[in-house]
mmCIF file of C-alpha atoms in Angstrom:
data_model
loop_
_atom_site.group_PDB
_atom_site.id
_atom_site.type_symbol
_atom_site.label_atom_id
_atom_site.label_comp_id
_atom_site.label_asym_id
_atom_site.label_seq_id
_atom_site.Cartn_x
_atom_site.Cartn_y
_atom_site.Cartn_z
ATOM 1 C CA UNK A 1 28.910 -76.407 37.962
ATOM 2 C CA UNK A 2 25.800 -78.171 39.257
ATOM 3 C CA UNK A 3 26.105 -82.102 37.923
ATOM 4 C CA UNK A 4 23.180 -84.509 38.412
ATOM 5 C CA UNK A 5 24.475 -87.631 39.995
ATOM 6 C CA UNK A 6 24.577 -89.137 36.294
ATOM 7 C CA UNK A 7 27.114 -86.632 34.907
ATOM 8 C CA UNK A 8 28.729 -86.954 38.322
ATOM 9 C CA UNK A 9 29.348 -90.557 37.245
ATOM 10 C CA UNK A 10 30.183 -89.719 33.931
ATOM 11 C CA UNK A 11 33.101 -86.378 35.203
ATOM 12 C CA UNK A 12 34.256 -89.812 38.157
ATOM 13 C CA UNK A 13 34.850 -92.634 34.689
ATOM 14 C CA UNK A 14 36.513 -89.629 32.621
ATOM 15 C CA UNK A 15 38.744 -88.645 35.465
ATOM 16 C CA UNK A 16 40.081 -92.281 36.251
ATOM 17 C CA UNK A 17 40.383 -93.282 32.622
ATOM 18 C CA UNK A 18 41.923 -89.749 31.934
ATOM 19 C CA UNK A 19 44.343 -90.286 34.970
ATOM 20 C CA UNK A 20 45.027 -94.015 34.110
ATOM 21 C CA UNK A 21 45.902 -93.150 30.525
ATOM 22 C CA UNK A 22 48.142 -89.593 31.135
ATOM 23 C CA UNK A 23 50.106 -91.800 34.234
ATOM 24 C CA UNK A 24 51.043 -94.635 31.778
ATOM 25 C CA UNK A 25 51.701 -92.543 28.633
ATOM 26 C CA UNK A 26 53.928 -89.805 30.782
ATOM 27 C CA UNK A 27 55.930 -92.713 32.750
ATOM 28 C CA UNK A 28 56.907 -94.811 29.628
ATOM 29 C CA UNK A 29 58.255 -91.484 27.775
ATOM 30 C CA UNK A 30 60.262 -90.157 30.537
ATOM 31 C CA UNK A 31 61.569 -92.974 32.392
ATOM 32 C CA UNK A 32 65.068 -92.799 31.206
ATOM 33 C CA UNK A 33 65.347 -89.055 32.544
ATOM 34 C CA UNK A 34 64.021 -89.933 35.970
ATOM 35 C CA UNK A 35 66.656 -93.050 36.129
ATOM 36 C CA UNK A 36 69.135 -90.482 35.123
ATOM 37 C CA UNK A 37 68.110 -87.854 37.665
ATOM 38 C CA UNK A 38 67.809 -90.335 40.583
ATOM 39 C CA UNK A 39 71.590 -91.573 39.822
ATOM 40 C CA UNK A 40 72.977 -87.913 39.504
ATOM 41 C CA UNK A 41 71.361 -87.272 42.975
ATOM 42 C CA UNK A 42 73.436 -90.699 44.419
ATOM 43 C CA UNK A 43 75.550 -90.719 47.423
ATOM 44 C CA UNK A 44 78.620 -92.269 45.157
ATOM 45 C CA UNK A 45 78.156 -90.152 42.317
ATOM 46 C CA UNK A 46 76.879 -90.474 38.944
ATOM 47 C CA UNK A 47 78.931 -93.339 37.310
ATOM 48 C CA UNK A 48 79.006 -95.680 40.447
ATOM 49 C CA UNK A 49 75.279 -95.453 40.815
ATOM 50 C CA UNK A 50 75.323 -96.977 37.518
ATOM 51 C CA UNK A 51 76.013 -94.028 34.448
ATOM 52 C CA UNK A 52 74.037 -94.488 31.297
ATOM 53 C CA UNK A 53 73.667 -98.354 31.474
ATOM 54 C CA UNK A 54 70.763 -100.138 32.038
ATOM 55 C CA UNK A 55 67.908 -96.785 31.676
ATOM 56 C CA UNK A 56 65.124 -98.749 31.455
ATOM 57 C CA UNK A 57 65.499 -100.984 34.395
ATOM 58 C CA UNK A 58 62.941 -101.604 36.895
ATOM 59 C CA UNK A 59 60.316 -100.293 33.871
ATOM 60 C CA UNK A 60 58.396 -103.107 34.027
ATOM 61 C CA UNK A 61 56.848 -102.543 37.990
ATOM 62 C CA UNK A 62 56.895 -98.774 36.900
ATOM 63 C CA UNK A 63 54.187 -99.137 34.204
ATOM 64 C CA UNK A 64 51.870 -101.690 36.293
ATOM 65 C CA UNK A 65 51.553 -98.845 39.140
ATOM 66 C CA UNK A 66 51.912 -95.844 37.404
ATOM 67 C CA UNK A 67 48.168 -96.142 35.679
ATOM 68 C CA UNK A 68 46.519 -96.792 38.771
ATOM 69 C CA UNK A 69 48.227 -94.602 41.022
ATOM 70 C CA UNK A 70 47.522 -91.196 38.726
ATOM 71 C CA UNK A 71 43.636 -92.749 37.960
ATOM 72 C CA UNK A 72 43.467 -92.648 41.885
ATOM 73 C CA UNK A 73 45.164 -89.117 42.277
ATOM 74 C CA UNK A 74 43.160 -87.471 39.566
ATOM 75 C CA UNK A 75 39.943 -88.920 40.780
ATOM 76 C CA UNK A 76 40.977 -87.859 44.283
ATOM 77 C CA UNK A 77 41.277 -84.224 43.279
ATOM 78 C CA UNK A 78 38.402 -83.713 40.566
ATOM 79 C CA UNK A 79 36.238 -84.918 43.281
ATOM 80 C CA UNK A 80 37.645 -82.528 45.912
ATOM 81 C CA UNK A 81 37.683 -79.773 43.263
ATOM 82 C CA UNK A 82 34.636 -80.645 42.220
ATOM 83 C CA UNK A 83 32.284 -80.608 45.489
ATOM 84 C CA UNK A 84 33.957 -77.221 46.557
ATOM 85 C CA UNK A 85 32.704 -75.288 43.759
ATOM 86 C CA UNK A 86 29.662 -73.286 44.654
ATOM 87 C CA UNK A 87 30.528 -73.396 48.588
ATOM 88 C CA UNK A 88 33.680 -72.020 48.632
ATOM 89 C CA UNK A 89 34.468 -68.445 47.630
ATOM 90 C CA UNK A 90 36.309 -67.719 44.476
ATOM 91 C CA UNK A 91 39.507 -66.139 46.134
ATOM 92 C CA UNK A 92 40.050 -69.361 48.279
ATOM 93 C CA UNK A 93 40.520 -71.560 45.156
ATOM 94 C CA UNK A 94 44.051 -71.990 45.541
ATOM 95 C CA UNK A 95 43.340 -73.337 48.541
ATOM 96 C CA UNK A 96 40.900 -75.931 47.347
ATOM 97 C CA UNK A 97 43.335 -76.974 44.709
ATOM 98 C CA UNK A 98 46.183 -77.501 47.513
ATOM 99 C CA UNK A 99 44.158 -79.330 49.747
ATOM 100 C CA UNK A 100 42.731 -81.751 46.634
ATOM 101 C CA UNK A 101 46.378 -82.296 45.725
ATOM 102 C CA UNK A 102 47.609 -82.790 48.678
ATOM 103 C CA UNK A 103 44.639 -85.438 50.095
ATOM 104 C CA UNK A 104 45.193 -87.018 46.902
ATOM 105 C CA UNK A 105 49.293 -87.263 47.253
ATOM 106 C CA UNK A 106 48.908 -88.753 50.866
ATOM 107 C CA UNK A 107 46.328 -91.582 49.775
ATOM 108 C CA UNK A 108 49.169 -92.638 47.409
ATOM 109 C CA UNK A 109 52.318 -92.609 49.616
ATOM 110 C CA UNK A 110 51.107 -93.488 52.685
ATOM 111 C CA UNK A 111 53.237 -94.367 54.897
ATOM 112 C CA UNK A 112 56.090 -93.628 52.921
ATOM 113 C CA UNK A 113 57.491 -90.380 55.277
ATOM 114 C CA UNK A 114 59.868 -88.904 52.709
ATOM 115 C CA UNK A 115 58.258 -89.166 49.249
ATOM 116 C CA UNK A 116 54.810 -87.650 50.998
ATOM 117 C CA UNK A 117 57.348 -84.675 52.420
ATOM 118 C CA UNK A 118 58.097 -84.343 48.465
ATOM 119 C CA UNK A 119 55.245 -84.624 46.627
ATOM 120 C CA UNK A 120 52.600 -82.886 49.344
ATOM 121 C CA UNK A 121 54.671 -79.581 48.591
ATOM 122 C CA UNK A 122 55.126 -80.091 45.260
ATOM 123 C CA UNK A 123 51.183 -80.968 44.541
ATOM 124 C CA UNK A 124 50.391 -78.242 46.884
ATOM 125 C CA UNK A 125 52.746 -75.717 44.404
ATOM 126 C CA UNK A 126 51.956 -77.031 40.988
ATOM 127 C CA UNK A 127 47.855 -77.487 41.404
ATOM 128 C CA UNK A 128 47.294 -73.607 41.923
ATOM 129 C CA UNK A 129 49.675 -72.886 39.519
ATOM 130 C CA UNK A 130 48.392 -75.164 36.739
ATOM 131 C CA UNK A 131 44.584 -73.899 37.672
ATOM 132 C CA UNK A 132 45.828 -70.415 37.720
ATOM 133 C CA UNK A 133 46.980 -70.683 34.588
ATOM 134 C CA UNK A 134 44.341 -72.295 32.898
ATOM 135 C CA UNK A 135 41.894 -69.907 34.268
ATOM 136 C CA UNK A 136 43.575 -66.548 32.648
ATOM 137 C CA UNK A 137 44.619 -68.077 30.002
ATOM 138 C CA UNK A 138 40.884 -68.796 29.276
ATOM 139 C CA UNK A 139 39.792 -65.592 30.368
ATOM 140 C CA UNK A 140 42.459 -63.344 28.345
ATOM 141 C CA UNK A 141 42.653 -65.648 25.286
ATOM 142 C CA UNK A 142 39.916 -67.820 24.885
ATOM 143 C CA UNK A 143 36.766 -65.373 25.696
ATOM 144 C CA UNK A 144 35.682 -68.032 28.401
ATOM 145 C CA UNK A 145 35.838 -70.889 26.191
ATOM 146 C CA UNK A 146 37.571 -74.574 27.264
ATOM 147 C CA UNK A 147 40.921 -75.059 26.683
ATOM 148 C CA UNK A 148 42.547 -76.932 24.420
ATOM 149 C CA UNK A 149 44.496 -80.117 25.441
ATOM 150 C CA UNK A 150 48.024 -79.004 23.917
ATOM 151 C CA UNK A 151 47.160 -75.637 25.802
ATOM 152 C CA UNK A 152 46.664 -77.668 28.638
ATOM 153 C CA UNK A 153 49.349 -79.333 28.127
ATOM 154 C CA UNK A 154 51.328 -75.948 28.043
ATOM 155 C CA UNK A 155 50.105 -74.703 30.906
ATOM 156 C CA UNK A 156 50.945 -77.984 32.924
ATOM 157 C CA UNK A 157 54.441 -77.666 31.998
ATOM 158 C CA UNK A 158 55.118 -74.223 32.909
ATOM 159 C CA UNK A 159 53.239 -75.372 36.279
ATOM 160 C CA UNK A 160 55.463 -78.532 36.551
ATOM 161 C CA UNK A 161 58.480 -77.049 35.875
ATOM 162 C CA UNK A 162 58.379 -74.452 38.583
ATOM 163 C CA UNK A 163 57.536 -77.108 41.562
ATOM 164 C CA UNK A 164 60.205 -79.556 40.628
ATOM 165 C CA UNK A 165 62.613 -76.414 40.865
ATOM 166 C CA UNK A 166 61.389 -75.118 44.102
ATOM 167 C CA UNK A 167 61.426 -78.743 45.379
ATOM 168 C CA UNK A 168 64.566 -80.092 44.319
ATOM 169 C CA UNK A 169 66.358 -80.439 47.855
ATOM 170 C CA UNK A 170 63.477 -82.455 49.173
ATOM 171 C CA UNK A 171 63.291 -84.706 45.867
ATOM 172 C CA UNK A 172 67.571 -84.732 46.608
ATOM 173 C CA UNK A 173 67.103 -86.171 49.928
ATOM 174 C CA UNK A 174 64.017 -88.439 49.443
ATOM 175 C CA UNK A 175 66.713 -90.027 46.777
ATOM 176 C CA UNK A 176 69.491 -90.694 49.512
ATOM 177 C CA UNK A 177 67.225 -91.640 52.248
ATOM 178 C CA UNK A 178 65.958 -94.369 49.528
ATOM 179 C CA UNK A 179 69.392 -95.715 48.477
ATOM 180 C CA UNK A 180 70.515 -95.455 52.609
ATOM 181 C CA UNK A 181 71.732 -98.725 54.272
ATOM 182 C CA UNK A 182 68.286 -100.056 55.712
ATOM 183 C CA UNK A 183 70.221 -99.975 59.194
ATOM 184 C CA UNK A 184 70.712 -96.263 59.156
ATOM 185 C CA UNK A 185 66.945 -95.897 57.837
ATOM 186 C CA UNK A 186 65.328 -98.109 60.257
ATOM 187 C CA UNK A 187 67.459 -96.100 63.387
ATOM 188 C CA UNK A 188 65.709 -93.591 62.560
ATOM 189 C CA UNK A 189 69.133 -91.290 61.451
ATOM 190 C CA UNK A 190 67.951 -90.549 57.982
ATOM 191 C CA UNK A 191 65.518 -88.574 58.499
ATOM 192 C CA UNK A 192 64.558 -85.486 55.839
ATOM 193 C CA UNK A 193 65.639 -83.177 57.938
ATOM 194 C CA UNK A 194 68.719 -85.111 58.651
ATOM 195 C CA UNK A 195 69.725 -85.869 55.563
ATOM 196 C CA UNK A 196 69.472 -81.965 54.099
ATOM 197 C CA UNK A 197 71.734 -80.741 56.700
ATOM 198 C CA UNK A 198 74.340 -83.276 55.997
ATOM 199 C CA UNK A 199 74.084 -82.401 52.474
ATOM 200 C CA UNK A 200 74.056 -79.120 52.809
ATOM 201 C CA UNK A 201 77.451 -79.679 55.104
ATOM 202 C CA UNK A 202 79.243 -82.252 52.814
ATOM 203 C CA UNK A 203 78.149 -80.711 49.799
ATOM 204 C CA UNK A 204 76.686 -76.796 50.404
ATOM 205 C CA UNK A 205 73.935 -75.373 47.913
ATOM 206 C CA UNK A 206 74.804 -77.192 45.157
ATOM 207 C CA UNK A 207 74.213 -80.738 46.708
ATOM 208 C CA UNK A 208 70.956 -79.411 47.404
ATOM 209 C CA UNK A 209 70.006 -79.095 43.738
ATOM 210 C CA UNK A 210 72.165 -81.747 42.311
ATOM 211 C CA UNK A 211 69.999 -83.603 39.531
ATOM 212 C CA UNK A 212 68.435 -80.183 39.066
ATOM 213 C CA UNK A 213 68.810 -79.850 35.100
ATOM 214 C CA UNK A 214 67.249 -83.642 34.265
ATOM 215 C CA UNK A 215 64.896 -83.266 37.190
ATOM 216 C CA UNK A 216 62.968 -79.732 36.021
ATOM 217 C CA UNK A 217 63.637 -81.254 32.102
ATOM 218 C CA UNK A 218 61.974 -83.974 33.180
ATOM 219 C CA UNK A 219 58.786 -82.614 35.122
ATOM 220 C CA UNK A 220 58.549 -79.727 32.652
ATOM 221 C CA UNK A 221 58.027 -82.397 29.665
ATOM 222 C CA UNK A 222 56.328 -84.971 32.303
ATOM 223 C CA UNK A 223 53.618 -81.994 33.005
ATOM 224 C CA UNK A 224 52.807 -81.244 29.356
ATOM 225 C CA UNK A 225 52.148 -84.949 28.869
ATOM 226 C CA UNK A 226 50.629 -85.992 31.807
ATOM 227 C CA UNK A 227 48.386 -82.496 31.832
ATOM 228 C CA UNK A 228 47.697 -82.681 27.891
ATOM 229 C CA UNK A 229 46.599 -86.646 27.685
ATOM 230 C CA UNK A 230 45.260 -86.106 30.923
ATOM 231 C CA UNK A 231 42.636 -83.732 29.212
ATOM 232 C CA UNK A 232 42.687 -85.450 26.059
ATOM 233 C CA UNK A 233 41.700 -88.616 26.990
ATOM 234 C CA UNK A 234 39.063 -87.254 29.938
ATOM 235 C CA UNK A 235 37.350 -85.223 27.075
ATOM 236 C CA UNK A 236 37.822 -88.634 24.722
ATOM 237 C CA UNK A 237 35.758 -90.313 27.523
ATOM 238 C CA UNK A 238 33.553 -88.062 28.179
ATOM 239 C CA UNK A 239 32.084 -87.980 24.184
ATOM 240 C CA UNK A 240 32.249 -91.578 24.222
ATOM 241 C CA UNK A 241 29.845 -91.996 27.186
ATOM 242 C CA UNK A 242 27.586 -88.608 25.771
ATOM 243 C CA UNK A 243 27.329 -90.776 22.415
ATOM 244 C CA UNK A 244 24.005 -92.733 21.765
ATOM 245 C CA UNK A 245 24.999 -96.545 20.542
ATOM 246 C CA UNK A 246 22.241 -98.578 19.401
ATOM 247 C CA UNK A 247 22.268 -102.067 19.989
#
């Protein structure tokens, strides 16, 4: 697709406001499941690390980053996936999509060693898979024409639910590394690799994937929200700036 530096503006604004809108709207429906997840994954076990009490602490910090931080991402990415088209070859497009997800995961946790270690693989997994989808769904079912946003939406759950699966363990040991006495943390003993061994020895297989249930529930629902107003409102913004307004 060969956009003059107006609609390149225009696909830029869409892609913020989309991301902005689909990383507020996904994080105030499924914060309770993530709390959940996070305390089922906890060194002392479920009802220590707090039970069902109190889900909607820490909500408030949540919503002022989540907008900004998916805007950012999905910006990141669009561009990425957007300035490769035309140079690189068809069959490398999964690769395209795993580097734009991942460049777009490390501008938002830098610095932060064992959430990037998380989300890089499970951008890197869910972008092809979501793009894959979309792309023969389109082709089989649609005769080439766009997508609908639920079918987005459909396709970005099947997508989400998959990574958060395959990445459990890390998203396991991110969680214990983060509720770690600092000492232990700054010492440099918790490290990923570290910390899945020990669970692995304390706890086998199944520590691995504890929180698994709530954690794929979660992304599966988070993906066909965040995918499905993610597309909504970028196709929303995109008719609103197409429309002529006289003044």
């Amino acid at each position: 697709m060969d956009l003059k530096p107006k609609d390149e503006k225009k696909l830029y604004l869409a892609s913020f406001v989309g991301g902005g809108v689909a990383g507020l709207f996904v994080d105030m429906v499924l914060f309770p499941l993530d709390t959940l997840k996070t305390r089922l994954q906890a060194q002392q076990g479920f009802t220590k690390a707090g039970g069902f009490k109190g889900i909607y602490k820490g909500i408030g910090p949540q919503a002022i980053g989540s907008a900004p931080q998916a805007a950012l991402f999905f910006l990141t990415y669009e561009t990425i996936k957007h300035y490769s088209e035309g140079i690189v070859p068809s069959y490398a497009a999964p690769a395209v999509h795993m580097f734009g997800g991942g460049v777009a995961e490390v501008g938002l946790y830098r610095g932060f060693g064992s959430t990037i270690l998380r989300e890089i693989p499970f951008s890197v997994i869910q972008f092809p898979i979501l793009e894959y989808l979309k792309k023969t769904y389109r082709k089989n079912f649609k005769n080439n024409i766009p997508l609908e946003s639920w079918e987005v939406a459909v396709c970005g759950s099947i997508a989400g639910g998959f990574s958060a699966a395959v990445t459990t363990p890390l998203d396991v040991a991110k969680t214990r590394i983060m509720l770690a006495d600092r000492k232990q943390v700054r010492a440099g003993e918790m490290t990923v690799a570290n910390t899945l061994k020990q669970i692995y020895r304390t706890d086998g297989v199944k520590g691995l994937f504890s929180g698994f249930v709530p954690r794929v529930t979660w992304i599966t629902l988070g993906g066909c929200i965040f995918f499905g107003s993610y597309d909504f409102a970028k196709g929303t913004c995109l008719q609103f700036i197409d429309r002529d307004i006289e003044y």
